[in-house]
Amino acid sequence: MFNQRRSIRLSVCQKSSELQEDLMDLVQFFTLSVCCWWTAAARSYYSDSPRLIVTDEIEDGQTVEVTCTLPIDYTGGDCRLYREDSSSPLRVMTTRTFLCVFHLTSTELLGRRPVGSRIYLKCDYHLQQYTSAFSDIKGVTVRGSSPSPRLSVSRRLLSPGDGVEVTCSPPLRYVSSCRFYRDSVIVSTGPCSRNLTGQQLAIWKKSTTLLPVNMTCRYDPHDHLDIRSEPSNHHMLFVVDVTQVSSSVSCSVSVDDDQLTGFTDGSWTFVGADGATVSVQVTNSSLKSDHTCSDSP
């Protein structure tokens, strides 16, 4: 009886050990299968999908560099570059490394599209009977420019609450909108003739007694094309804020010779609510516009 029980316990232990070995084999098989699946998937993904590298925009007349990167050493095959909507390659080259680098002029990139268009590109690679999947799609905008408009202003000195009529006159019959600038800052966008206040011209500037405003304009000839006009002629304006002084002050302003004709009177006086005044005297100078203010004697 004792030997029989011992034999049963040994049999159970042996079967338990065999079961554990089977489970270990199953786990190892599952792990190996998953690893193989991921490796195969990764190999399939990387070998099927090249990657496109290109700058986002260029100016008309420039050349753009387009790089098609290959995930394998694809010596002897063809890299093919396409516009997104075309089934025929724009360019084909035989690769010697992981990279295919194309150089396209703006004219070649645009094809029949007008300047200002955004052109979408993709690439693939081909060897004998094998053709890869397409790369990701990247867009390149070919920016253009139009002739300069003419800017005119109704006055040169104004207080923050005063208005000035500004007109941007493009050399075209129709434009979608105009933009008015203080130096490189846009102060207004919309109609090409409009009234702007001194406060609008001084936007994002610290309040000061005398603020010089170097004003220019541009226009947008098309809503759907990336074309910007060249900048207009510039006009120097001054925003005079009497609320910034507690007593009367005199300011001397010098402007470039080509701006002097706009300041016909040569001197102005602004009076605040409390009786304080700011007197402005304008003179010509070949130097960059400058100004100084000091208490009146």
PDB file of C-alpha atoms in Angstrom:
ATOM      1  CA  MET A   1       0.000   0.000   0.000  1.00  0.00           C
ATOM      2  CA  PHE A   2       2.790   2.422   0.901  1.00  0.00           C
ATOM      3  CA  ASN A   3       4.623   1.747  -2.356  1.00  0.00           C
ATOM      4  CA  GLN A   4       1.377   2.262  -4.307  1.00  0.00           C
ATOM      5  CA  ARG A   5       0.775   5.707  -2.704  1.00  0.00           C
ATOM      6  CA  ARG A   6       4.382   6.674  -3.348  1.00  0.00           C
ATOM      7  CA  SER A   7       3.997   5.618  -6.959  1.00  0.00           C
ATOM      8  CA  ILE A   8       0.830   7.750  -7.319  1.00  0.00           C
ATOM      9  CA  ARG A   9       2.580  10.835  -5.811  1.00  0.00           C
ATOM     10  CA  LEU A  10       5.534  10.382  -8.150  1.00  0.00           C
ATOM     11  CA  SER A  11       3.167  10.072 -11.100  1.00  0.00           C
ATOM     12  CA  VAL A  12       1.311  13.268 -10.138  1.00  0.00           C
ATOM     13  CA  CYS A  13       4.578  15.186  -9.647  1.00  0.00           C
ATOM     14  CA  GLN A  14       5.856  13.947 -12.983  1.00  0.00           C
ATOM     15  CA  LYS A  15       2.686  15.022 -14.795  1.00  0.00           C
ATOM     16  CA  SER A  16       2.819  18.431 -13.009  1.00  0.00           C
ATOM     17  CA  SER A  17       6.400  18.898 -14.164  1.00  0.00           C
ATOM     18  CA  GLU A  18       5.454  17.931 -17.706  1.00  0.00           C
ATOM     19  CA  LEU A  19       2.543  20.414 -17.594  1.00  0.00           C
ATOM     20  CA  GLN A  20       4.861  23.210 -16.450  1.00  0.00           C
ATOM     21  CA  GLU A  21       7.262  22.398 -19.275  1.00  0.00           C
ATOM     22  CA  ASP A  22       4.385  22.482 -21.759  1.00  0.00           C
ATOM     23  CA  LEU A  23       3.284  25.875 -20.419  1.00  0.00           C
ATOM     24  CA  MET A  24       6.826  27.204 -20.652  1.00  0.00           C
ATOM     25  CA  ASP A  25       7.066  25.963 -24.227  1.00  0.00           C
ATOM     26  CA  LEU A  26       3.741  27.638 -25.021  1.00  0.00           C
ATOM     27  CA  VAL A  27       4.859  30.957 -23.508  1.00  0.00           C
ATOM     28  CA  GLN A  28       8.145  30.823 -25.388  1.00  0.00           C
ATOM     29  CA  PHE A  29       6.315  30.011 -28.625  1.00  0.00           C
ATOM     30  CA  PHE A  30       3.867  32.879 -28.103  1.00  0.00           C
ATOM     31  CA  THR A  31       6.671  35.324 -27.294  1.00  0.00           C
ATOM     32  CA  LEU A  32       8.675  34.226 -30.327  1.00  0.00           C
ATOM     33  CA  SER A  33       5.583  34.535 -32.554  1.00  0.00           C
ATOM     34  CA  VAL A  34       4.879  38.071 -31.354  1.00  0.00           C
ATOM     35  CA  CYS A  35       8.508  39.110 -31.878  1.00  0.00           C
ATOM     36  CA  CYS A  36       8.497  37.637 -35.380  1.00  0.00           C
ATOM     37  CA  TRP A  37       5.209  39.354 -36.184  1.00  0.00           C
ATOM     38  CA  TRP A  38       6.504  42.761 -35.009  1.00  0.00           C
ATOM     39  CA  THR A  39       9.766  42.265 -36.896  1.00  0.00           C
ATOM     40  CA  ALA A  40       7.924  41.346 -40.076  1.00  0.00           C
ATOM     41  CA  ALA A  41       5.492  44.237 -39.655  1.00  0.00           C
ATOM     42  CA  ALA A  42       8.311  46.688 -39.041  1.00  0.00           C
ATOM     43  CA  ARG A  43      10.255  45.356 -42.018  1.00  0.00           C
ATOM     44  CA  SER A  44       7.154  45.627 -44.223  1.00  0.00           C
ATOM     45  CA  TYR A  45       6.399  49.173 -43.029  1.00  0.00           C
ATOM     46  CA  TYR A  46       9.924  50.482 -43.432  1.00  0.00           C
ATOM     47  CA  SER A  47      10.482  48.855 -46.801  1.00  0.00           C
ATOM     48  CA  ASP A  48       7.167  50.094 -48.205  1.00  0.00           C
ATOM     49  CA  SER A  49       7.130  53.731 -47.163  1.00  0.00           C
ATOM     50  CA  PRO A  50       9.776  56.248 -48.172  1.00  0.00           C
ATOM     51  CA  ARG A  51       9.747  59.681 -46.527  1.00  0.00           C
ATOM     52  CA  LEU A  52       9.656  63.088 -48.202  1.00  0.00           C
ATOM     53  CA  ILE A  53      11.618  66.086 -46.896  1.00  0.00           C
ATOM     54  CA  VAL A  54      11.052  69.531 -48.418  1.00  0.00           C
ATOM     55  CA  THR A  55      10.865  73.165 -47.332  1.00  0.00           C
ATOM     56  CA  ASP A  56       7.384  74.615 -46.857  1.00  0.00           C
ATOM     57  CA  GLU A  57       7.666  77.546 -49.275  1.00  0.00           C
ATOM     58  CA  ILE A  58       9.912  79.246 -51.812  1.00  0.00           C
ATOM     59  CA  GLU A  59       9.806  82.500 -53.748  1.00  0.00           C
ATOM     60  CA  ASP A  60       9.066  82.505 -57.466  1.00  0.00           C
ATOM     61  CA  GLY A  61      12.388  82.206 -59.288  1.00  0.00           C
ATOM     62  CA  GLN A  62      14.044  80.120 -56.585  1.00  0.00           C
ATOM     63  CA  THR A  63      14.963  76.416 -56.637  1.00  0.00           C
ATOM     64  CA  VAL A  64      13.608  73.913 -54.108  1.00  0.00           C
ATOM     65  CA  GLU A  65      15.449  70.798 -52.852  1.00  0.00           C
ATOM     66  CA  VAL A  66      13.239  67.720 -52.433  1.00  0.00           C
ATOM     67  CA  THR A  67      14.642  64.631 -50.676  1.00  0.00           C
ATOM     68  CA  CYS A  68      13.070  61.171 -50.857  1.00  0.00           C
ATOM     69  CA  THR A  69      14.566  59.024 -48.083  1.00  0.00           C
ATOM     70  CA  LEU A  70      14.551  55.247 -48.540  1.00  0.00           C
ATOM     71  CA  PRO A  71      14.369  52.768 -45.622  1.00  0.00           C
ATOM     72  CA  ILE A  72      16.700  50.248 -47.290  1.00  0.00           C
ATOM     73  CA  ASP A  73      19.906  50.492 -49.295  1.00  0.00           C
ATOM     74  CA  TYR A  74      18.116  50.591 -52.596  1.00  0.00           C
ATOM     75  CA  THR A  75      21.054  50.665 -55.050  1.00  0.00           C
ATOM     76  CA  GLY A  76      20.129  50.581 -58.734  1.00  0.00           C
ATOM     77  CA  GLY A  77      16.406  51.270 -58.455  1.00  0.00           C
ATOM     78  CA  ASP A  78      14.489  54.373 -59.487  1.00  0.00           C
ATOM     79  CA  CYS A  79      13.200  57.097 -57.180  1.00  0.00           C
ATOM     80  CA  ARG A  80      10.135  58.736 -58.694  1.00  0.00           C
ATOM     81  CA  LEU A  81       8.802  62.131 -57.691  1.00  0.00           C
ATOM     82  CA  TYR A  82       5.161  63.025 -58.407  1.00  0.00           C
ATOM     83  CA  ARG A  83       2.776  65.883 -58.068  1.00  0.00           C
ATOM     84  CA  GLU A  84      -0.039  64.542 -55.916  1.00  0.00           C
ATOM     85  CA  ASP A  85      -2.680  64.658 -58.670  1.00  0.00           C
ATOM     86  CA  SER A  86      -0.513  63.142 -61.438  1.00  0.00           C
ATOM     87  CA  SER A  87       0.104  59.494 -62.319  1.00  0.00           C
ATOM     88  CA  SER A  88       3.222  60.357 -64.349  1.00  0.00           C
ATOM     89  CA  PRO A  89       6.460  61.111 -62.493  1.00  0.00           C
ATOM     90  CA  LEU A  90       7.647  64.696 -62.441  1.00  0.00           C
ATOM     91  CA  ARG A  91      11.253  63.488 -62.067  1.00  0.00           C
ATOM     92  CA  VAL A  92      12.984  60.073 -62.014  1.00  0.00           C
ATOM     93  CA  MET A  93      16.504  59.307 -60.802  1.00  0.00           C
ATOM     94  CA  THR A  94      18.529  56.158 -60.139  1.00  0.00           C
ATOM     95  CA  THR A  95      19.505  55.869 -56.508  1.00  0.00           C
ATOM     96  CA  ARG A  96      22.945  54.997 -55.201  1.00  0.00           C
ATOM     97  CA  THR A  97      22.275  55.470 -51.472  1.00  0.00           C
ATOM     98  CA  PHE A  98      19.402  55.841 -49.035  1.00  0.00           C
ATOM     99  CA  LEU A  99      18.654  59.331 -50.399  1.00  0.00           C
ATOM    100  CA  CYS A 100      17.285  60.654 -53.670  1.00  0.00           C
ATOM    101  CA  VAL A 101      17.715  64.429 -53.927  1.00  0.00           C
ATOM    102  CA  PHE A 102      15.788  66.363 -56.582  1.00  0.00           C
ATOM    103  CA  HIS A 103      16.320  70.057 -57.411  1.00  0.00           C
ATOM    104  CA  LEU A 104      13.324  71.781 -59.013  1.00  0.00           C
ATOM    105  CA  THR A 105      12.960  75.344 -60.231  1.00  0.00           C
ATOM    106  CA  SER A 106       9.786  77.169 -59.251  1.00  0.00           C
ATOM    107  CA  THR A 107       8.669  77.017 -62.907  1.00  0.00           C
ATOM    108  CA  GLU A 108       9.134  73.244 -63.057  1.00  0.00           C
ATOM    109  CA  LEU A 109       7.409  72.793 -59.714  1.00  0.00           C
ATOM    110  CA  LEU A 110       4.387  74.884 -60.742  1.00  0.00           C
ATOM    111  CA  GLY A 111       3.887  73.357 -64.189  1.00  0.00           C
ATOM    112  CA  ARG A 112       0.688  74.969 -65.452  1.00  0.00           C
ATOM    113  CA  ARG A 113      -0.312  76.283 -62.020  1.00  0.00           C
ATOM    114  CA  PRO A 114      -0.093  80.053 -61.414  1.00  0.00           C
ATOM    115  CA  VAL A 115       2.450  81.665 -59.115  1.00  0.00           C
ATOM    116  CA  GLY A 116       1.107  81.688 -55.570  1.00  0.00           C
ATOM    117  CA  SER A 117      -0.138  78.086 -55.733  1.00  0.00           C
ATOM    118  CA  ARG A 118       0.659  75.346 -53.232  1.00  0.00           C
ATOM    119  CA  ILE A 119       1.981  72.219 -54.948  1.00  0.00           C
ATOM    120  CA  TYR A 120       1.726  68.822 -53.210  1.00  0.00           C
ATOM    121  CA  LEU A 121       4.431  66.190 -53.810  1.00  0.00           C
ATOM    122  CA  LYS A 122       4.986  62.496 -53.083  1.00  0.00           C
ATOM    123  CA  CYS A 123       7.560  59.876 -54.066  1.00  0.00           C
ATOM    124  CA  ASP A 124       8.016  56.143 -54.405  1.00  0.00           C
ATOM    125  CA  TYR A 125      10.791  53.753 -55.551  1.00  0.00           C
ATOM    126  CA  HIS A 126      10.740  51.050 -58.155  1.00  0.00           C
ATOM    127  CA  LEU A 127      13.009  48.062 -58.928  1.00  0.00           C
ATOM    128  CA  GLN A 128      12.201  45.452 -61.595  1.00  0.00           C
ATOM    129  CA  GLN A 129       8.761  44.134 -60.606  1.00  0.00           C
ATOM    130  CA  TYR A 130       8.672  45.778 -57.175  1.00  0.00           C
ATOM    131  CA  THR A 131       7.103  49.174 -56.469  1.00  0.00           C
ATOM    132  CA  SER A 132       6.946  50.648 -52.971  1.00  0.00           C
ATOM    133  CA  ALA A 133       4.041  52.410 -51.368  1.00  0.00           C
ATOM    134  CA  PHE A 134       3.922  56.181 -51.787  1.00  0.00           C
ATOM    135  CA  SER A 135       5.623  58.410 -49.283  1.00  0.00           C
ATOM    136  CA  ASP A 136       3.845  60.946 -47.132  1.00  0.00           C
ATOM    137  CA  ILE A 137       2.533  64.005 -49.029  1.00  0.00           C
ATOM    138  CA  LYS A 138       4.190  67.398 -48.523  1.00  0.00           C
ATOM    139  CA  GLY A 139       3.173  70.797 -49.882  1.00  0.00           C
ATOM    140  CA  VAL A 140       5.376  73.603 -51.225  1.00  0.00           C
ATOM    141  CA  THR A 141       4.015  77.118 -51.755  1.00  0.00           C
ATOM    142  CA  VAL A 142       5.557  79.188 -54.533  1.00  0.00           C
ATOM    143  CA  ARG A 143       5.142  82.724 -53.278  1.00  0.00           C
ATOM    144  CA  GLY A 144       4.984  85.600 -55.730  1.00  0.00           C
ATOM    145  CA  SER A 145       4.952  89.360 -55.690  1.00  0.00           C
ATOM    146  CA  SER A 146       3.139  92.149 -57.521  1.00  0.00           C
ATOM    147  CA  PRO A 147       4.128  95.754 -58.235  1.00  0.00           C
ATOM    148  CA  SER A 148       4.091  98.257 -55.392  1.00  0.00           C
ATOM    149  CA  PRO A 149       0.969 100.273 -54.551  1.00  0.00           C
ATOM    150  CA  ARG A 150       0.926 104.000 -53.772  1.00  0.00           C
ATOM    151  CA  LEU A 151       0.158 105.154 -50.208  1.00  0.00           C
ATOM    152  CA  SER A 152      -1.379 108.543 -49.441  1.00  0.00           C
ATOM    153  CA  VAL A 153      -2.387 110.047 -46.075  1.00  0.00           C
ATOM    154  CA  SER A 154      -4.600 113.028 -45.255  1.00  0.00           C
ATOM    155  CA  ARG A 155      -2.485 114.357 -42.370  1.00  0.00           C
ATOM    156  CA  ARG A 156       0.881 113.847 -40.672  1.00  0.00           C
ATOM    157  CA  LEU A 157       0.266 114.796 -37.020  1.00  0.00           C
ATOM    158  CA  LEU A 158      -2.719 113.680 -34.963  1.00  0.00           C
ATOM    159  CA  SER A 159      -3.776 112.932 -31.398  1.00  0.00           C
ATOM    160  CA  PRO A 160      -4.842 109.415 -30.301  1.00  0.00           C
ATOM    161  CA  GLY A 161      -8.513 110.348 -30.790  1.00  0.00           C
ATOM    162  CA  ASP A 162      -8.024 111.998 -34.197  1.00  0.00           C
ATOM    163  CA  GLY A 163      -8.496 110.190 -37.478  1.00  0.00           C
ATOM    164  CA  VAL A 164      -6.379 110.063 -40.618  1.00  0.00           C
ATOM    165  CA  GLU A 165      -7.623 108.976 -44.039  1.00  0.00           C
ATOM    166  CA  VAL A 166      -5.211 106.445 -45.530  1.00  0.00           C
ATOM    167  CA  THR A 167      -5.443 105.146 -49.108  1.00  0.00           C
ATOM    168  CA  CYS A 168      -3.473 102.279 -50.625  1.00  0.00           C
ATOM    169  CA  SER A 169      -3.746 102.466 -54.448  1.00  0.00           C
ATOM    170  CA  PRO A 170      -2.749  99.199 -56.208  1.00  0.00           C
ATOM    171  CA  PRO A 171      -1.820  99.194 -59.921  1.00  0.00           C
ATOM    172  CA  LEU A 172      -4.564  96.617 -60.514  1.00  0.00           C
ATOM    173  CA  ARG A 173      -8.263  96.950 -61.224  1.00  0.00           C
ATOM    174  CA  TYR A 174      -9.294  94.518 -58.474  1.00  0.00           C
ATOM    175  CA  VAL A 175      -7.628  93.350 -55.247  1.00  0.00           C
ATOM    176  CA  SER A 176      -9.063  91.287 -52.410  1.00  0.00           C
ATOM    177  CA  SER A 177      -7.793  93.483 -49.545  1.00  0.00           C
ATOM    178  CA  CYS A 178      -5.098  95.891 -48.351  1.00  0.00           C
ATOM    179  CA  ARG A 179      -2.900  95.886 -45.256  1.00  0.00           C
ATOM    180  CA  PHE A 180      -1.485  98.944 -43.502  1.00  0.00           C
ATOM    181  CA  TYR A 181       1.750  98.713 -41.499  1.00  0.00           C
ATOM    182  CA  ARG A 182       3.598 100.628 -38.805  1.00  0.00           C
ATOM    183  CA  ASP A 183       7.092  99.494 -39.661  1.00  0.00           C
ATOM    184  CA  SER A 184       6.579  95.683 -39.843  1.00  0.00           C
ATOM    185  CA  VAL A 185       3.451  95.611 -37.623  1.00  0.00           C
ATOM    186  CA  ILE A 186       0.041  95.315 -39.308  1.00  0.00           C
ATOM    187  CA  VAL A 187      -2.264  97.960 -37.862  1.00  0.00           C
ATOM    188  CA  SER A 188      -5.234  97.361 -40.176  1.00  0.00           C
ATOM    189  CA  THR A 189      -6.457  94.895 -42.838  1.00  0.00           C
ATOM    190  CA  GLY A 190      -9.429  95.255 -45.159  1.00  0.00           C
ATOM    191  CA  PRO A 191     -10.593  98.043 -47.498  1.00  0.00           C
ATOM    192  CA  CYS A 192      -7.845  99.892 -49.354  1.00  0.00           C
ATOM    193  CA  SER A 193      -9.184 103.294 -48.296  1.00  0.00           C
ATOM    194  CA  ARG A 194     -10.170 103.824 -44.695  1.00  0.00           C
ATOM    195  CA  ASN A 195      -9.978 106.045 -41.623  1.00  0.00           C
ATOM    196  CA  LEU A 196      -7.535 105.117 -38.866  1.00  0.00           C
ATOM    197  CA  THR A 197      -7.243 106.758 -35.460  1.00  0.00           C
ATOM    198  CA  GLY A 198      -4.032 107.743 -33.748  1.00  0.00           C
ATOM    199  CA  GLN A 199      -4.818 105.066 -31.166  1.00  0.00           C
ATOM    200  CA  GLN A 200      -4.902 102.391 -33.892  1.00  0.00           C
ATOM    201  CA  LEU A 201      -1.565 103.579 -35.257  1.00  0.00           C
ATOM    202  CA  ALA A 202      -0.055 103.381 -31.759  1.00  0.00           C
ATOM    203  CA  ILE A 203      -1.312  99.835 -31.067  1.00  0.00           C
ATOM    204  CA  TRP A 204       1.093  97.700 -28.948  1.00  0.00           C
ATOM    205  CA  LYS A 205       3.300 100.718 -28.302  1.00  0.00           C
ATOM    206  CA  LYS A 206       3.986 102.211 -24.883  1.00  0.00           C
ATOM    207  CA  SER A 207       2.164 105.512 -24.371  1.00  0.00           C
ATOM    208  CA  THR A 208       4.434 108.447 -25.060  1.00  0.00           C
ATOM    209  CA  THR A 209       4.171 112.160 -25.787  1.00  0.00           C
ATOM    210  CA  LEU A 210       5.344 111.871 -29.378  1.00  0.00           C
ATOM    211  CA  LEU A 211       5.223 108.575 -31.292  1.00  0.00           C
ATOM    212  CA  PRO A 212       6.740 108.418 -34.794  1.00  0.00           C
ATOM    213  CA  VAL A 213       4.819 106.133 -37.172  1.00  0.00           C
ATOM    214  CA  ASN A 214       6.574 104.965 -40.342  1.00  0.00           C
ATOM    215  CA  MET A 215       3.608 103.831 -42.409  1.00  0.00           C
ATOM    216  CA  THR A 216       3.470 101.618 -45.524  1.00  0.00           C
ATOM    217  CA  CYS A 217       0.882  99.387 -47.195  1.00  0.00           C
ATOM    218  CA  ARG A 218       0.591  96.237 -49.284  1.00  0.00           C
ATOM    219  CA  TYR A 219      -2.296  94.583 -51.130  1.00  0.00           C
ATOM    220  CA  ASP A 220      -3.478  91.005 -51.715  1.00  0.00           C
ATOM    221  CA  PRO A 221      -4.370  90.544 -55.400  1.00  0.00           C
ATOM    222  CA  HIS A 222      -5.940  87.081 -54.978  1.00  0.00           C
ATOM    223  CA  ASP A 223      -7.884  85.337 -52.214  1.00  0.00           C
ATOM    224  CA  HIS A 224      -6.671  81.820 -53.057  1.00  0.00           C
ATOM    225  CA  LEU A 225      -3.071  82.473 -54.160  1.00  0.00           C
ATOM    226  CA  ASP A 226      -0.086  83.296 -51.983  1.00  0.00           C
ATOM    227  CA  ILE A 227       0.899  86.538 -53.710  1.00  0.00           C
ATOM    228  CA  ARG A 228       1.888  89.687 -51.838  1.00  0.00           C
ATOM    229  CA  SER A 229       2.623  93.062 -53.296  1.00  0.00           C
ATOM    230  CA  GLU A 230       5.904  94.834 -52.854  1.00  0.00           C
ATOM    231  CA  PRO A 231       5.688  97.507 -50.110  1.00  0.00           C
ATOM    232  CA  SER A 232       4.429 100.954 -50.983  1.00  0.00           C
ATOM    233  CA  ASN A 233       6.218 104.235 -50.508  1.00  0.00           C
ATOM    234  CA  HIS A 234       6.380 105.188 -46.817  1.00  0.00           C
ATOM    235  CA  HIS A 235       4.897 108.155 -44.964  1.00  0.00           C
ATOM    236  CA  MET A 236       6.107 109.438 -41.620  1.00  0.00           C
ATOM    237  CA  LEU A 237       3.302 110.358 -39.192  1.00  0.00           C
ATOM    238  CA  PHE A 238       3.420 111.406 -35.530  1.00  0.00           C
ATOM    239  CA  VAL A 239       0.851 110.630 -32.833  1.00  0.00           C
ATOM    240  CA  VAL A 240       0.895 113.397 -30.192  1.00  0.00           C
ATOM    241  CA  ASP A 241      -0.552 112.475 -26.768  1.00  0.00           C
ATOM    242  CA  VAL A 242      -1.018 115.571 -24.572  1.00  0.00           C
ATOM    243  CA  THR A 243      -2.282 113.413 -21.666  1.00  0.00           C
ATOM    244  CA  GLN A 244       1.319 112.242 -21.138  1.00  0.00           C
ATOM    245  CA  VAL A 245       2.526 115.712 -20.006  1.00  0.00           C
ATOM    246  CA  SER A 246       1.651 117.777 -16.941  1.00  0.00           C
ATOM    247  CA  SER A 247       3.086 121.041 -18.273  1.00  0.00           C
ATOM    248  CA  SER A 248       3.660 122.567 -21.688  1.00  0.00           C
ATOM    249  CA  VAL A 249       6.479 121.022 -23.724  1.00  0.00           C
ATOM    250  CA  SER A 250       8.186 121.774 -27.025  1.00  0.00           C
ATOM    251  CA  CYS A 251       9.165 118.994 -29.419  1.00  0.00           C
ATOM    252  CA  SER A 252      11.574 119.171 -32.317  1.00  0.00           C
ATOM    253  CA  VAL A 253      11.170 116.650 -35.114  1.00  0.00           C
ATOM    254  CA  SER A 254      13.532 116.034 -38.028  1.00  0.00           C
ATOM    255  CA  VAL A 255      12.468 114.000 -41.052  1.00  0.00           C
ATOM    256  CA  ASP A 256      14.127 112.854 -44.260  1.00  0.00           C
ATOM    257  CA  ASP A 257      14.076 115.352 -47.109  1.00  0.00           C
ATOM    258  CA  ASP A 258      11.624 113.287 -49.162  1.00  0.00           C
ATOM    259  CA  GLN A 259       9.101 113.491 -46.290  1.00  0.00           C
ATOM    260  CA  LEU A 260       9.371 117.202 -45.590  1.00  0.00           C
ATOM    261  CA  THR A 261       6.824 118.255 -48.229  1.00  0.00           C
ATOM    262  CA  GLY A 262       4.115 116.480 -46.244  1.00  0.00           C
ATOM    263  CA  PHE A 263       4.655 118.801 -43.280  1.00  0.00           C
ATOM    264  CA  THR A 264       3.649 122.010 -45.059  1.00  0.00           C
ATOM    265  CA  ASP A 265       3.036 124.230 -42.018  1.00  0.00           C
ATOM    266  CA  GLY A 266       6.214 123.244 -40.174  1.00  0.00           C
ATOM    267  CA  SER A 267       4.754 123.627 -36.659  1.00  0.00           C
ATOM    268  CA  TRP A 268       1.689 122.489 -34.713  1.00  0.00           C
ATOM    269  CA  THR A 269       0.321 122.923 -31.181  1.00  0.00           C
ATOM    270  CA  PHE A 270      -1.870 120.410 -29.377  1.00  0.00           C
ATOM    271  CA  VAL A 271      -3.817 121.529 -26.279  1.00  0.00           C
ATOM    272  CA  GLY A 272      -4.847 119.152 -23.493  1.00  0.00           C
ATOM    273  CA  ALA A 273      -7.949 119.310 -21.270  1.00  0.00           C
ATOM    274  CA  ASP A 274      -5.985 120.790 -18.366  1.00  0.00           C
ATOM    275  CA  GLY A 275      -4.423 123.522 -20.512  1.00  0.00           C
ATOM    276  CA  ALA A 276      -1.058 121.834 -21.031  1.00  0.00           C
ATOM    277  CA  THR A 277       0.271 122.076 -24.592  1.00  0.00           C
ATOM    278  CA  VAL A 278       2.616 120.145 -26.848  1.00  0.00           C
ATOM    279  CA  SER A 279       4.239 122.204 -29.592  1.00  0.00           C
ATOM    280  CA  VAL A 280       5.851 120.354 -32.491  1.00  0.00           C
ATOM    281  CA  GLN A 281       8.401 121.898 -34.848  1.00  0.00           C
ATOM    282  CA  VAL A 282       9.384 119.950 -37.969  1.00  0.00           C
ATOM    283  CA  THR A 283      12.689 120.414 -39.781  1.00  0.00           C
ATOM    284  CA  ASN A 284      14.451 118.561 -42.571  1.00  0.00           C
ATOM    285  CA  SER A 285      17.365 116.225 -42.079  1.00  0.00           C
ATOM    286  CA  SER A 286      19.293 113.734 -44.185  1.00  0.00           C
ATOM    287  CA  LEU A 287      19.598 111.554 -41.080  1.00  0.00           C
ATOM    288  CA  LYS A 288      17.110 108.962 -39.882  1.00  0.00           C
ATOM    289  CA  SER A 289      13.959 110.581 -38.458  1.00  0.00           C
ATOM    290  CA  ASP A 290      14.433 111.632 -34.837  1.00  0.00           C
ATOM    291  CA  HIS A 291      12.623 113.716 -32.214  1.00  0.00           C
ATOM    292  CA  THR A 292      13.187 115.318 -28.828  1.00  0.00           C
ATOM    293  CA  CYS A 293      10.803 116.968 -26.347  1.00  0.00           C
ATOM    294  CA  SER A 294      11.580 119.335 -23.471  1.00  0.00           C
ATOM    295  CA  ASP A 295       9.674 121.661 -21.151  1.00  0.00           C
ATOM    296  CA  SER A 296       8.671 124.963 -22.749  1.00  0.00           C
ATOM    297  CA  PRO A 297      10.457 128.059 -21.397  1.00  0.00           C
TER     298      PRO A 297
END
